[in-house]
PDB file of C-alpha atoms in Angstrom:
ATOM      1  CA  MET A 775       0.000   0.000   0.000  1.00  0.00           C
ATOM      2  CA  GLN A 776       2.817   2.425   0.839  1.00  0.00           C
ATOM      3  CA  SER A 777       4.497   1.863  -2.515  1.00  0.00           C
ATOM      4  CA  GLY A 778       1.256   2.612  -4.325  1.00  0.00           C
ATOM      5  CA  ALA A 779       0.691   5.794  -2.320  1.00  0.00           C
ATOM      6  CA  LEU A 780       4.264   6.924  -2.968  1.00  0.00           C
ATOM      7  CA  ALA A 781       3.891   6.278  -6.688  1.00  0.00           C
ATOM      8  CA  ALA A 782       0.643   8.266  -6.747  1.00  0.00           C
ATOM      9  CA  LEU A 783       2.288  11.187  -4.948  1.00  0.00           C
ATOM     10  CA  ALA A 784       5.247  11.138  -7.312  1.00  0.00           C
ATOM     11  CA  ALA A 785       2.877  11.110 -10.289  1.00  0.00           C
ATOM     12  CA  LEU A 786       1.182  14.269  -9.037  1.00  0.00           C
ATOM     13  CA  LEU A 787       4.469  16.183  -9.113  1.00  0.00           C
ATOM     14  CA  ALA A 788       5.785  14.505 -12.263  1.00  0.00           C
ATOM     15  CA  ASP A 789       3.819  16.882 -14.503  1.00  0.00           C
ATOM     16  CA  GLU A 790       5.630  20.165 -15.242  1.00  0.00           C
ATOM     17  CA  THR A 791       2.469  22.288 -14.981  1.00  0.00           C
ATOM     18  CA  ARG A 792       1.492  20.842 -11.610  1.00  0.00           C
ATOM     19  CA  ALA A 793       5.078  21.239 -10.373  1.00  0.00           C
ATOM     20  CA  SER A 794       5.018  24.868 -11.523  1.00  0.00           C
ATOM     21  CA  PHE A 795       1.814  25.457  -9.548  1.00  0.00           C
ATOM     22  CA  CYS A 796       3.306  23.990  -6.363  1.00  0.00           C
ATOM     23  CA  LEU A 797       6.498  26.026  -6.677  1.00  0.00           C
ATOM     24  CA  ALA A 798       4.484  29.232  -7.144  1.00  0.00           C
ATOM     25  CA  LEU A 799       2.379  28.437  -4.081  1.00  0.00           C
ATOM     26  CA  LEU A 800       5.516  28.262  -1.939  1.00  0.00           C
ATOM     27  CA  ASP A 801       4.960  31.991  -1.390  1.00  0.00           C
ATOM     28  CA  GLY A 802       2.332  30.963   1.182  1.00  0.00           C
ATOM     29  CA  ARG A 803      -0.515  32.885  -0.502  1.00  0.00           C
ATOM     30  CA  ALA A 804      -3.763  31.586  -1.897  1.00  0.00           C
ATOM     31  CA  TRP A 805      -3.902  31.900  -5.708  1.00  0.00           C
ATOM     32  CA  THR A 806      -6.847  31.780  -8.078  1.00  0.00           C
ATOM     33  CA  ALA A 807      -6.915  29.237 -10.871  1.00  0.00           C
ATOM     34  CA  GLY A 808      -6.604  32.085 -13.381  1.00  0.00           C
ATOM     35  CA  GLU A 809      -3.476  33.464 -11.708  1.00  0.00           C
ATOM     36  CA  LEU A 810      -1.842  30.049 -11.744  1.00  0.00           C
ATOM     37  CA  ALA A 811      -2.861  29.478 -15.362  1.00  0.00           C
ATOM     38  CA  ARG A 812      -1.165  32.736 -16.385  1.00  0.00           C
ATOM     39  CA  HIS A 813       1.888  31.899 -14.288  1.00  0.00           C
ATOM     40  CA  ALA A 814       2.314  28.497 -15.957  1.00  0.00           C
ATOM     41  CA  GLN A 815       1.196  29.837 -19.347  1.00  0.00           C
ATOM     42  CA  VAL A 816      -1.540  27.258 -19.815  1.00  0.00           C
ATOM     43  CA  ALA A 817      -5.235  27.506 -20.691  1.00  0.00           C
ATOM     44  CA  ALA A 818      -7.745  28.012 -17.878  1.00  0.00           C
ATOM     45  CA  SER A 819      -9.347  24.634 -18.593  1.00  0.00           C
ATOM     46  CA  THR A 820      -5.949  22.923 -18.379  1.00  0.00           C
ATOM     47  CA  ALA A 821      -5.180  24.648 -15.087  1.00  0.00           C
ATOM     48  CA  SER A 822      -8.533  23.615 -13.641  1.00  0.00           C
ATOM     49  CA  GLU A 823      -7.916  19.986 -14.535  1.00  0.00           C
ATOM     50  CA  HIS A 824      -4.474  19.947 -12.928  1.00  0.00           C
ATOM     51  CA  LEU A 825      -5.672  21.774  -9.808  1.00  0.00           C
ATOM     52  CA  GLY A 826      -8.427  19.220  -9.361  1.00  0.00           C
ATOM     53  CA  LYS A 827      -5.843  16.443  -9.290  1.00  0.00           C
ATOM     54  CA  LEU A 828      -3.653  18.293  -6.792  1.00  0.00           C
ATOM     55  CA  VAL A 829      -6.600  18.987  -4.480  1.00  0.00           C
ATOM     56  CA  THR A 830      -7.837  15.392  -4.694  1.00  0.00           C
ATOM     57  CA  GLY A 831      -4.315  14.161  -4.031  1.00  0.00           C
ATOM     58  CA  GLY A 832      -4.094  16.239  -0.844  1.00  0.00           C
ATOM     59  CA  LEU A 833      -1.267  18.536  -1.924  1.00  0.00           C
ATOM     60  CA  LEU A 834      -3.487  21.601  -2.276  1.00  0.00           C
ATOM     61  CA  ALA A 835      -6.411  22.902  -0.231  1.00  0.00           C
ATOM     62  CA  GLU A 836      -9.274  24.726  -1.882  1.00  0.00           C
ATOM     63  CA  GLU A 837     -11.084  27.794  -0.580  1.00  0.00           C
ATOM     64  CA  ARG A 838     -14.111  29.503  -2.105  1.00  0.00           C
ATOM     65  CA  GLN A 839     -15.118  33.126  -1.582  1.00  0.00           C
ATOM     66  CA  GLY A 840     -18.212  33.976  -3.544  1.00  0.00           C
ATOM     67  CA  ARG A 841     -17.582  33.162  -7.180  1.00  0.00           C
ATOM     68  CA  HIS A 842     -13.845  32.933  -6.690  1.00  0.00           C
ATOM     69  CA  ARG A 843     -11.939  29.722  -6.136  1.00  0.00           C
ATOM     70  CA  TYR A 844      -8.590  29.886  -4.392  1.00  0.00           C
ATOM     71  CA  VAL A 845      -6.005  27.197  -3.781  1.00  0.00           C
ATOM     72  CA  ARG A 846      -3.032  27.041  -1.457  1.00  0.00           C
ATOM     73  CA  LEU A 847      -0.564  24.387  -0.353  1.00  0.00           C
ATOM     74  CA  ALA A 848      -2.367  22.044   2.023  1.00  0.00           C
ATOM     75  CA  ASP A 849       0.031  22.598   4.901  1.00  0.00           C
ATOM     76  CA  GLU A 850       3.624  23.194   5.929  1.00  0.00           C
ATOM     77  CA  ARG A 851       4.539  19.550   5.351  1.00  0.00           C
ATOM     78  CA  VAL A 852       3.644  19.861   1.675  1.00  0.00           C
ATOM     79  CA  ALA A 853       5.705  23.050   1.410  1.00  0.00           C
ATOM     80  CA  HIS A 854       8.645  21.261   3.012  1.00  0.00           C
ATOM     81  CA  LEU A 855       8.302  18.373   0.552  1.00  0.00           C
ATOM     82  CA  VAL A 856       8.203  20.684  -2.487  1.00  0.00           C
ATOM     83  CA  GLU A 857      11.189  22.748  -1.319  1.00  0.00           C
ATOM     84  CA  GLU A 858      13.209  19.618  -0.540  1.00  0.00           C
ATOM     85  CA  LEU A 859      12.459  18.110  -3.939  1.00  0.00           C
ATOM     86  CA  ALA A 860      13.390  21.413  -5.590  1.00  0.00           C
ATOM     87  CA  SER A 861      16.765  21.347  -3.827  1.00  0.00           C
ATOM     88  CA  TYR A 862      17.470  17.837  -5.134  1.00  0.00           C
ATOM     89  CA  ALA A 863      16.268  18.707  -8.622  1.00  0.00           C
ATOM     90  CA  ALA A 864      18.265  21.936  -8.917  1.00  0.00           C
ATOM     91  CA  PRO A 865      21.250  21.524 -11.279  1.00  0.00           C
ATOM     92  CA  ALA A 866      24.755  22.046  -9.906  1.00  0.00           C
ATOM     93  CA  SER A 867      25.061  25.106 -12.155  1.00  0.00           C
ATOM     94  CA  ASP A 868      22.065  26.977 -13.527  1.00  0.00           C
ATOM     95  CA  PRO A 869      21.999  27.858 -17.233  1.00  0.00           C
ATOM     96  CA  ALA A 870      22.782  31.469 -18.098  1.00  0.00           C
ATOM     97  CA  PRO A 871      19.730  33.725 -17.677  1.00  0.00           C
ATOM     98  CA  ARG A 872      17.910  34.651 -20.894  1.00  0.00           C
ATOM     99  CA  SER A 873      17.551  38.332 -19.991  1.00  0.00           C
ATOM    100  CA  LEU A 874      18.535  40.981 -17.459  1.00  0.00           C
ATOM    101  CA  ARG A 875      15.075  40.722 -15.910  1.00  0.00           C
ATOM    102  CA  VAL A 876      15.472  36.977 -15.369  1.00  0.00           C
ATOM    103  CA  ALA A 877      18.977  37.491 -13.969  1.00  0.00           C
ATOM    104  CA  SER A 878      17.733  40.154 -11.522  1.00  0.00           C
ATOM    105  CA  ALA A 879      14.815  37.997 -10.363  1.00  0.00           C
ATOM    106  CA  ARG A 880      17.101  34.991  -9.877  1.00  0.00           C
ATOM    107  CA  SER A 881      19.578  37.092  -7.890  1.00  0.00           C
ATOM    108  CA  ALA A 882      16.815  38.496  -5.667  1.00  0.00           C
ATOM    109  CA  MET A 883      15.421  35.024  -4.955  1.00  0.00           C
ATOM    110  CA  ALA A 884      18.868  33.698  -4.042  1.00  0.00           C
ATOM    111  CA  ARG A 885      19.556  36.692  -1.772  1.00  0.00           C
ATOM    112  CA  GLY A 886      16.378  36.334   0.272  1.00  0.00           C
ATOM    113  CA  ARG A 887      12.914  34.851  -0.155  1.00  0.00           C
ATOM    114  CA  THR A 888      10.090  33.209   1.695  1.00  0.00           C
ATOM    115  CA  CYS A 889       9.790  29.435   1.618  1.00  0.00           C
ATOM    116  CA  TYR A 890       6.067  29.018   2.347  1.00  0.00           C
ATOM    117  CA  ASP A 891       6.092  30.958   5.643  1.00  0.00           C
ATOM    118  CA  HIS A 892       9.741  31.140   6.692  1.00  0.00           C
ATOM    119  CA  LEU A 893      12.865  32.894   5.409  1.00  0.00           C
ATOM    120  CA  ALA A 894      15.178  31.216   2.910  1.00  0.00           C
ATOM    121  CA  GLY A 895      18.048  32.031   0.571  1.00  0.00           C
ATOM    122  CA  ARG A 896      21.226  33.685   1.863  1.00  0.00           C
ATOM    123  CA  LEU A 897      19.098  35.652   4.346  1.00  0.00           C
ATOM    124  CA  GLY A 898      17.598  32.528   5.894  1.00  0.00           C
ATOM    125  CA  ILE A 899      20.963  30.777   6.008  1.00  0.00           C
ATOM    126  CA  ALA A 900      22.670  33.797   7.601  1.00  0.00           C
ATOM    127  CA  ILE A 901      20.051  33.996  10.342  1.00  0.00           C
ATOM    128  CA  THR A 902      20.201  30.251  10.992  1.00  0.00           C
ATOM    129  CA  GLN A 903      23.988  30.200  11.212  1.00  0.00           C
ATOM    130  CA  ALA A 904      24.102  33.289  13.427  1.00  0.00           C
ATOM    131  CA  MET A 905      21.546  31.777  15.806  1.00  0.00           C
ATOM    132  CA  THR A 906      23.626  28.602  15.980  1.00  0.00           C
ATOM    133  CA  VAL A 907      26.898  30.456  16.639  1.00  0.00           C
ATOM    134  CA  ARG A 908      25.244  32.476  19.405  1.00  0.00           C
ATOM    135  CA  GLY A 909      23.894  29.377  21.136  1.00  0.00           C
ATOM    136  CA  LEU A 910      20.233  30.079  20.354  1.00  0.00           C
ATOM    137  CA  LEU A 911      19.855  27.083  18.068  1.00  0.00           C
ATOM    138  CA  ARG A 912      21.403  23.602  17.994  1.00  0.00           C
ATOM    139  CA  GLN A 913      22.046  21.664  14.809  1.00  0.00           C
ATOM    140  CA  ASP A 914      24.314  18.900  16.099  1.00  0.00           C
ATOM    141  CA  THR A 915      21.481  16.515  16.976  1.00  0.00           C
ATOM    142  CA  GLY A 916      18.832  17.856  14.654  1.00  0.00           C
ATOM    143  CA  PHE A 917      17.337  21.316  14.912  1.00  0.00           C
ATOM    144  CA  ALA A 918      16.382  22.413  18.432  1.00  0.00           C
ATOM    145  CA  LEU A 919      16.037  25.731  20.257  1.00  0.00           C
ATOM    146  CA  THR A 920      18.142  26.104  23.369  1.00  0.00           C
ATOM    147  CA  ASP A 921      16.720  27.667  26.533  1.00  0.00           C
ATOM    148  CA  GLN A 922      18.605  30.807  25.536  1.00  0.00           C
ATOM    149  CA  GLY A 923      16.951  30.660  22.136  1.00  0.00           C
ATOM    150  CA  THR A 924      13.479  30.361  23.602  1.00  0.00           C
ATOM    151  CA  ALA A 925      14.203  33.357  25.834  1.00  0.00           C
ATOM    152  CA  TRP A 926      15.503  35.285  22.785  1.00  0.00           C
ATOM    153  CA  PHE A 927      12.200  34.856  20.986  1.00  0.00           C
ATOM    154  CA  GLY A 928      10.392  35.998  24.121  1.00  0.00           C
ATOM    155  CA  GLU A 929      12.519  39.140  24.309  1.00  0.00           C
ATOM    156  CA  LEU A 930      11.449  39.953  20.752  1.00  0.00           C
ATOM    157  CA  GLY A 931       7.812  39.593  21.802  1.00  0.00           C
ATOM    158  CA  ILE A 932       7.368  36.461  19.710  1.00  0.00           C
ATOM    159  CA  GLU A 933       5.149  33.800  21.249  1.00  0.00           C
ATOM    160  CA  LEU A 934       5.990  30.268  20.198  1.00  0.00           C
ATOM    161  CA  GLN A 935       2.825  28.214  20.560  1.00  0.00           C
ATOM    162  CA  ARG A 936       2.679  24.662  19.304  1.00  0.00           C
ATOM    163  CA  LYS A 937      -0.007  24.121  16.677  1.00  0.00           C
ATOM    164  CA  GLY A 938      -1.077  20.570  15.947  1.00  0.00           C
ATOM    165  CA  ARG A 939       1.702  18.282  14.791  1.00  0.00           C
ATOM    166  CA  ARG A 940       3.920  21.025  13.399  1.00  0.00           C
ATOM    167  CA  PRO A 941       7.376  20.960  15.025  1.00  0.00           C
ATOM    168  CA  LEU A 942       8.617  23.961  16.955  1.00  0.00           C
ATOM    169  CA  VAL A 943      11.788  24.037  14.853  1.00  0.00           C
ATOM    170  CA  ARG A 944      13.199  21.993  12.017  1.00  0.00           C
ATOM    171  CA  GLY A 945      15.712  22.376   9.250  1.00  0.00           C
ATOM    172  CA  CYS A 946      14.593  22.925   5.654  1.00  0.00           C
ATOM    173  CA  LEU A 947      17.165  22.287   2.933  1.00  0.00           C
ATOM    174  CA  ASP A 948      17.669  25.466   0.918  1.00  0.00           C
ATOM    175  CA  TRP A 949      17.614  24.787  -2.829  1.00  0.00           C
ATOM    176  CA  THR A 950      19.910  27.699  -3.725  1.00  0.00           C
ATOM    177  CA  GLU A 951      22.377  27.496  -0.836  1.00  0.00           C
ATOM    178  CA  ARG A 952      22.258  23.692  -0.300  1.00  0.00           C
ATOM    179  CA  LYS A 953      22.298  24.264   3.464  1.00  0.00           C
ATOM    180  CA  PRO A 954      19.459  24.026   6.010  1.00  0.00           C
ATOM    181  CA  HIS A 955      17.556  27.114   7.095  1.00  0.00           C
ATOM    182  CA  LEU A 956      15.228  27.497  10.069  1.00  0.00           C
ATOM    183  CA  ALA A 957      11.640  26.341   9.535  1.00  0.00           C
ATOM    184  CA  GLY A 958       8.819  25.104  11.749  1.00  0.00           C
ATOM    185  CA  ILE A 959       6.813  27.322  14.100  1.00  0.00           C
ATOM    186  CA  ALA A 960       9.871  29.343  15.141  1.00  0.00           C
ATOM    187  CA  GLY A 961      10.878  29.965  11.533  1.00  0.00           C
ATOM    188  CA  ALA A 962       7.369  31.035  10.592  1.00  0.00           C
ATOM    189  CA  GLU A 963       7.007  33.393  13.549  1.00  0.00           C
ATOM    190  CA  LEU A 964      10.411  34.961  12.920  1.00  0.00           C
ATOM    191  CA  CYS A 965       9.493  35.555   9.264  1.00  0.00           C
ATOM    192  CA  ARG A 966       6.167  37.112  10.266  1.00  0.00           C
ATOM    193  CA  HIS A 967       7.971  39.346  12.785  1.00  0.00           C
ATOM    194  CA  ALA A 968      10.536  40.430  10.177  1.00  0.00           C
ATOM    195  CA  LEU A 969       7.782  41.454   7.756  1.00  0.00           C
ATOM    196  CA  ASP A 970       5.546  43.061  10.403  1.00  0.00           C
ATOM    197  CA  THR A 971       8.369  45.173  11.840  1.00  0.00           C
ATOM    198  CA  GLY A 972       9.666  46.228   8.425  1.00  0.00           C
ATOM    199  CA  TRP A 973      12.973  44.392   8.752  1.00  0.00           C
ATOM    200  CA  CYS A 974      12.119  42.838   5.410  1.00  0.00           C
ATOM    201  CA  VAL A 975       9.813  43.830   2.567  1.00  0.00           C
ATOM    202  CA  ARG A 976       8.487  41.755  -0.315  1.00  0.00           C
ATOM    203  CA  ILE A 977       9.746  42.722  -3.764  1.00  0.00           C
ATOM    204  CA  GLY A 978       8.668  41.676  -7.235  1.00  0.00           C
ATOM    205  CA  SER A 979       5.844  39.280  -8.019  1.00  0.00           C
ATOM    206  CA  GLU A 980       7.398  36.109  -6.625  1.00  0.00           C
ATOM    207  CA  ARG A 981       8.757  35.178  -3.200  1.00  0.00           C
ATOM    208  CA  ALA A 982      11.751  37.504  -3.028  1.00  0.00           C
ATOM    209  CA  VAL A 983      12.246  39.700   0.042  1.00  0.00           C
ATOM    210  CA  LYS A 984      14.725  42.473   0.713  1.00  0.00           C
ATOM    211  CA  VAL A 985      16.256  43.450   4.048  1.00  0.00           C
ATOM    212  CA  THR A 986      15.650  47.126   4.825  1.00  0.00           C
ATOM    213  CA  ALA A 987      18.043  49.500   6.565  1.00  0.00           C
ATOM    214  CA  ASP A 988      16.094  48.918   9.797  1.00  0.00           C
ATOM    215  CA  GLY A 989      16.438  45.188   9.252  1.00  0.00           C
ATOM    216  CA  GLU A 990      20.182  45.427   8.734  1.00  0.00           C
ATOM    217  CA  ARG A 991      20.522  47.338  12.000  1.00  0.00           C
ATOM    218  CA  ALA A 992      18.277  44.931  13.915  1.00  0.00           C
ATOM    219  CA  LEU A 993      19.939  41.758  12.605  1.00  0.00           C
ATOM    220  CA  GLY A 994      23.347  43.283  13.256  1.00  0.00           C
ATOM    221  CA  GLU A 995      22.494  44.168  16.848  1.00  0.00           C
ATOM    222  CA  LEU A 996      20.581  40.963  17.637  1.00  0.00           C
ATOM    223  CA  LEU A 997      22.656  38.380  15.781  1.00  0.00           C
ATOM    224  CA  GLY A 998      25.866  40.091  14.698  1.00  0.00           C
ATOM    225  CA  ILE A 999      25.108  39.643  10.990  1.00  0.00           C
ATOM    226  CA  GLU A1000      27.177  41.941   8.785  1.00  0.00           C
ATOM    227  CA  PRO A1001      25.057  44.107   6.430  1.00  0.00           C
ATOM    228  CA  GLU A1002      27.117  43.045   3.402  1.00  0.00           C
ATOM    229  CA  ILE A1003      25.878  39.463   3.790  1.00  0.00           C
ATOM    230  CA  LEU A1004      22.274  40.641   3.475  1.00  0.00           C
ATOM    231  CA  ARG A1005      22.719  42.649   0.264  1.00  0.00           C
TER     232      ARG A1005
END
């Protein structure tokens, strides 16, 4: 039974259009079928068919508001699966970008982005490594917050409340940096705090984020991260 379920899951992501949908939804937002169709450059009827399969297969959750139909990744576990698969699928060296716009977007995504609801790219890695060096986070026996780390979140006014089966912290393999960044409840709450306080702002139409001057100061004071690493 497990082999059949695994094969069915793999088949869902084996189609390029469905994979494109899942990668787009890593931004954590709910998208309409039309938005995803335009993103993947497919007809609306084609998008609807693929979305139906993803919803039935449990990878996407559907929401309806009036006449509008929205879909999002079913949960954080699905986001983790998609990001992990993307890291394994990424070539050792990406082909040269086709245009300046593509090159700029790729650079922005590598510098800093959201991975579902936590920070990734060089920004996410820098924060994770700085937390580890400062004794707030342990990576030697799997990801775990230290007592000092829990207190650090409290000092920032961030409440870490367990929600269902989601782990408090875990590592998520970064597909551009090939190193783990902080995910789980702590990662999500830190990302939310960074956006709410203006440490980071979203840029472009994808998942890219940029660290602001306030963010550079805060991350420098709190974690000793040099501004040059964040640019």
